[in-house]
């Protein structure tokens, strides 16, 4: 075991969630520490602000949505994806149960108000285009969920509460908010992109990743390699014993969410690899160009760090 060598500050845009749980688990289970990294996790919402903190040097790493790096690093200049936390776009479309939505029927959003966080909303917007819908023509409103203006907010849980209170007709958010909404009876899952719902191309719009700056890679290449190793070991540990997720949950989450997390992580395990493939990068960049957040066509080496 390597003794801690330096602090490794990680920003996550949603804490009480399965979305970025591998990074949280790597911290709480001591996997970063075993690699010589004294890691701590802080909540910075929305994800664009997390990447702005990375650019400013206030954190060393963002454990968030990969495409959102473009919020603070135009054209991928100055930032690299280090590894995946999990494969695939990991958000769910959940609609009010009293609307009687059908699984897979994205047309249910016509004339409805859907809550989505900044930059997260881009995945839903492009999904609608791919499904043949038009926000203006079909009277679809996609906007932040009420009461999510605070810098410290857990978006999915706030979205679930807003759905129950009928402040919104649906939301596009993480698996924890989805689980809470479904269990309360307020929400019904319409789309689960990771598991095959929606247009096929949507799977590779984004993923949960770790990202660091080019400066970090230049100054601390060994730490970058160690961070990837820590993530691999975290994936392996959770696959071997998913009850570790509950152990982490009891340390980090409120009681209700701590009781749910192991089940959510068990469902996510098939997507737990650290790989970032050229096919993924090409698809993500095409998505980014369609949404107007990328102009050029950066190659794989400009987007993904080489830590071999």
mmCIF file of C-alpha atoms in Angstrom, residues 124-233:
data_model
loop_
_atom_site.group_PDB
_atom_site.id
_atom_site.type_symbol
_atom_site.label_atom_id
_atom_site.label_comp_id
_atom_site.label_asym_id
_atom_site.label_seq_id
_atom_site.Cartn_x
_atom_site.Cartn_y
_atom_site.Cartn_z
ATOM 1 C CA UNK A 124 -32.656 15.026 -23.917
ATOM 2 C CA UNK A 125 -32.892 17.793 -26.499
ATOM 3 C CA UNK A 126 -30.865 15.831 -29.045
ATOM 4 C CA UNK A 127 -32.728 12.633 -28.202
ATOM 5 C CA UNK A 128 -35.973 14.384 -29.117
ATOM 6 C CA UNK A 129 -34.485 15.465 -32.447
ATOM 7 C CA UNK A 130 -33.364 11.883 -33.125
ATOM 8 C CA UNK A 131 -36.888 10.696 -32.284
ATOM 9 C CA UNK A 132 -38.452 13.133 -34.789
ATOM 10 C CA UNK A 133 -39.801 15.615 -32.258
ATOM 11 C CA UNK A 134 -39.407 19.387 -32.233
ATOM 12 C CA UNK A 135 -39.486 21.436 -29.027
ATOM 13 C CA UNK A 136 -41.258 24.433 -30.567
ATOM 14 C CA UNK A 137 -43.644 22.605 -32.884
ATOM 15 C CA UNK A 138 -44.569 20.026 -30.236
ATOM 16 C CA UNK A 139 -44.818 22.581 -27.395
ATOM 17 C CA UNK A 140 -42.192 20.870 -25.247
ATOM 18 C CA UNK A 141 -40.672 22.901 -22.421
ATOM 19 C CA UNK A 142 -37.324 21.705 -21.070
ATOM 20 C CA UNK A 143 -36.152 23.843 -18.165
ATOM 21 C CA UNK A 144 -34.445 23.660 -14.766
ATOM 22 C CA UNK A 145 -36.477 22.057 -12.015
ATOM 23 C CA UNK A 146 -37.957 24.546 -9.520
ATOM 24 C CA UNK A 147 -35.818 24.991 -6.389
ATOM 25 C CA UNK A 148 -32.572 23.835 -8.047
ATOM 26 C CA UNK A 149 -30.860 27.218 -8.127
ATOM 27 C CA UNK A 150 -28.751 26.528 -5.052
ATOM 28 C CA UNK A 151 -25.070 25.691 -5.505
ATOM 29 C CA UNK A 152 -25.580 22.709 -3.189
ATOM 30 C CA UNK A 153 -28.438 20.620 -4.508
ATOM 31 C CA UNK A 154 -29.048 16.982 -5.326
ATOM 32 C CA UNK A 155 -30.863 17.372 -8.581
ATOM 33 C CA UNK A 156 -32.521 13.985 -8.999
ATOM 34 C CA UNK A 157 -34.116 14.038 -5.560
ATOM 35 C CA UNK A 158 -35.340 17.608 -6.049
ATOM 36 C CA UNK A 159 -36.775 16.582 -9.428
ATOM 37 C CA UNK A 160 -38.602 13.639 -7.851
ATOM 38 C CA UNK A 161 -40.125 15.959 -5.237
ATOM 39 C CA UNK A 162 -41.170 18.485 -7.904
ATOM 40 C CA UNK A 163 -42.839 15.691 -9.885
ATOM 41 C CA UNK A 164 -44.764 14.524 -6.834
ATOM 42 C CA UNK A 165 -45.887 18.108 -6.213
ATOM 43 C CA UNK A 166 -46.950 18.396 -9.893
ATOM 44 C CA UNK A 167 -44.642 21.352 -10.489
ATOM 45 C CA UNK A 168 -43.381 19.541 -13.593
ATOM 46 C CA UNK A 169 -44.819 16.856 -15.876
ATOM 47 C CA UNK A 170 -41.616 14.872 -16.094
ATOM 48 C CA UNK A 171 -37.880 14.958 -15.526
ATOM 49 C CA UNK A 172 -34.655 13.882 -17.150
ATOM 50 C CA UNK A 173 -32.321 12.914 -14.333
ATOM 51 C CA UNK A 174 -30.357 10.242 -12.519
ATOM 52 C CA UNK A 175 -31.243 6.773 -11.339
ATOM 53 C CA UNK A 176 -31.668 7.732 -7.690
ATOM 54 C CA UNK A 177 -34.245 10.413 -8.440
ATOM 55 C CA UNK A 178 -35.924 7.951 -10.775
ATOM 56 C CA UNK A 179 -36.082 5.224 -8.129
ATOM 57 C CA UNK A 180 -37.533 7.600 -5.535
ATOM 58 C CA UNK A 181 -40.168 8.871 -7.979
ATOM 59 C CA UNK A 182 -41.183 5.372 -9.068
ATOM 60 C CA UNK A 183 -41.373 4.022 -5.518
ATOM 61 C CA UNK A 184 -43.528 6.960 -4.424
ATOM 62 C CA UNK A 185 -45.942 6.214 -7.261
ATOM 63 C CA UNK A 186 -45.532 9.722 -8.673
ATOM 64 C CA UNK A 187 -43.383 8.731 -11.643
ATOM 65 C CA UNK A 188 -43.170 6.139 -14.412
ATOM 66 C CA UNK A 189 -40.015 5.395 -16.394
ATOM 67 C CA UNK A 190 -40.438 6.169 -20.092
ATOM 68 C CA UNK A 191 -36.815 5.991 -21.247
ATOM 69 C CA UNK A 192 -33.774 4.224 -19.791
ATOM 70 C CA UNK A 193 -31.101 4.900 -22.414
ATOM 71 C CA UNK A 194 -28.460 2.565 -21.008
ATOM 72 C CA UNK A 195 -30.798 -0.376 -21.315
ATOM 73 C CA UNK A 196 -31.931 0.166 -24.873
ATOM 74 C CA UNK A 197 -34.765 2.696 -24.784
ATOM 75 C CA UNK A 198 -34.778 5.581 -27.255
ATOM 76 C CA UNK A 199 -32.817 6.033 -30.491
ATOM 77 C CA UNK A 200 -29.717 3.795 -30.493
ATOM 78 C CA UNK A 201 -27.314 6.694 -31.134
ATOM 79 C CA UNK A 202 -28.216 8.268 -27.784
ATOM 80 C CA UNK A 203 -26.217 5.716 -25.797
ATOM 81 C CA UNK A 204 -22.948 7.411 -26.785
ATOM 82 C CA UNK A 205 -23.977 11.033 -26.394
ATOM 83 C CA UNK A 206 -22.054 11.094 -23.111
ATOM 84 C CA UNK A 207 -20.891 8.977 -20.174
ATOM 85 C CA UNK A 208 -19.894 9.451 -16.554
ATOM 86 C CA UNK A 209 -16.152 10.078 -16.651
ATOM 87 C CA UNK A 210 -13.190 11.481 -14.773
ATOM 88 C CA UNK A 211 -11.618 14.564 -16.351
ATOM 89 C CA UNK A 212 -8.443 16.471 -15.510
ATOM 90 C CA UNK A 213 -6.602 19.382 -17.065
ATOM 91 C CA UNK A 214 -3.685 19.088 -19.458
ATOM 92 C CA UNK A 215 -1.648 20.912 -16.828
ATOM 93 C CA UNK A 216 -2.454 18.213 -14.267
ATOM 94 C CA UNK A 217 -1.375 15.522 -16.724
ATOM 95 C CA UNK A 218 1.895 17.315 -17.390
ATOM 96 C CA UNK A 219 2.693 17.903 -13.706
ATOM 97 C CA UNK A 220 1.301 14.692 -12.209
ATOM 98 C CA UNK A 221 1.268 11.911 -14.834
ATOM 99 C CA UNK A 222 1.778 9.215 -12.205
ATOM 100 C CA UNK A 223 -1.180 10.492 -10.202
ATOM 101 C CA UNK A 224 -3.342 10.323 -13.332
ATOM 102 C CA UNK A 225 -2.363 6.683 -13.837
ATOM 103 C CA UNK A 226 -3.041 5.942 -10.184
ATOM 104 C CA UNK A 227 -6.489 7.514 -10.396
ATOM 105 C CA UNK A 228 -7.402 5.213 -13.287
ATOM 106 C CA UNK A 229 -6.092 2.211 -11.347
ATOM 107 C CA UNK A 230 -8.208 3.250 -8.364
ATOM 108 C CA UNK A 231 -11.307 3.378 -10.560
ATOM 109 C CA UNK A 232 -10.560 -0.071 -12.021
ATOM 110 C CA UNK A 233 -10.114 -1.506 -8.545
#
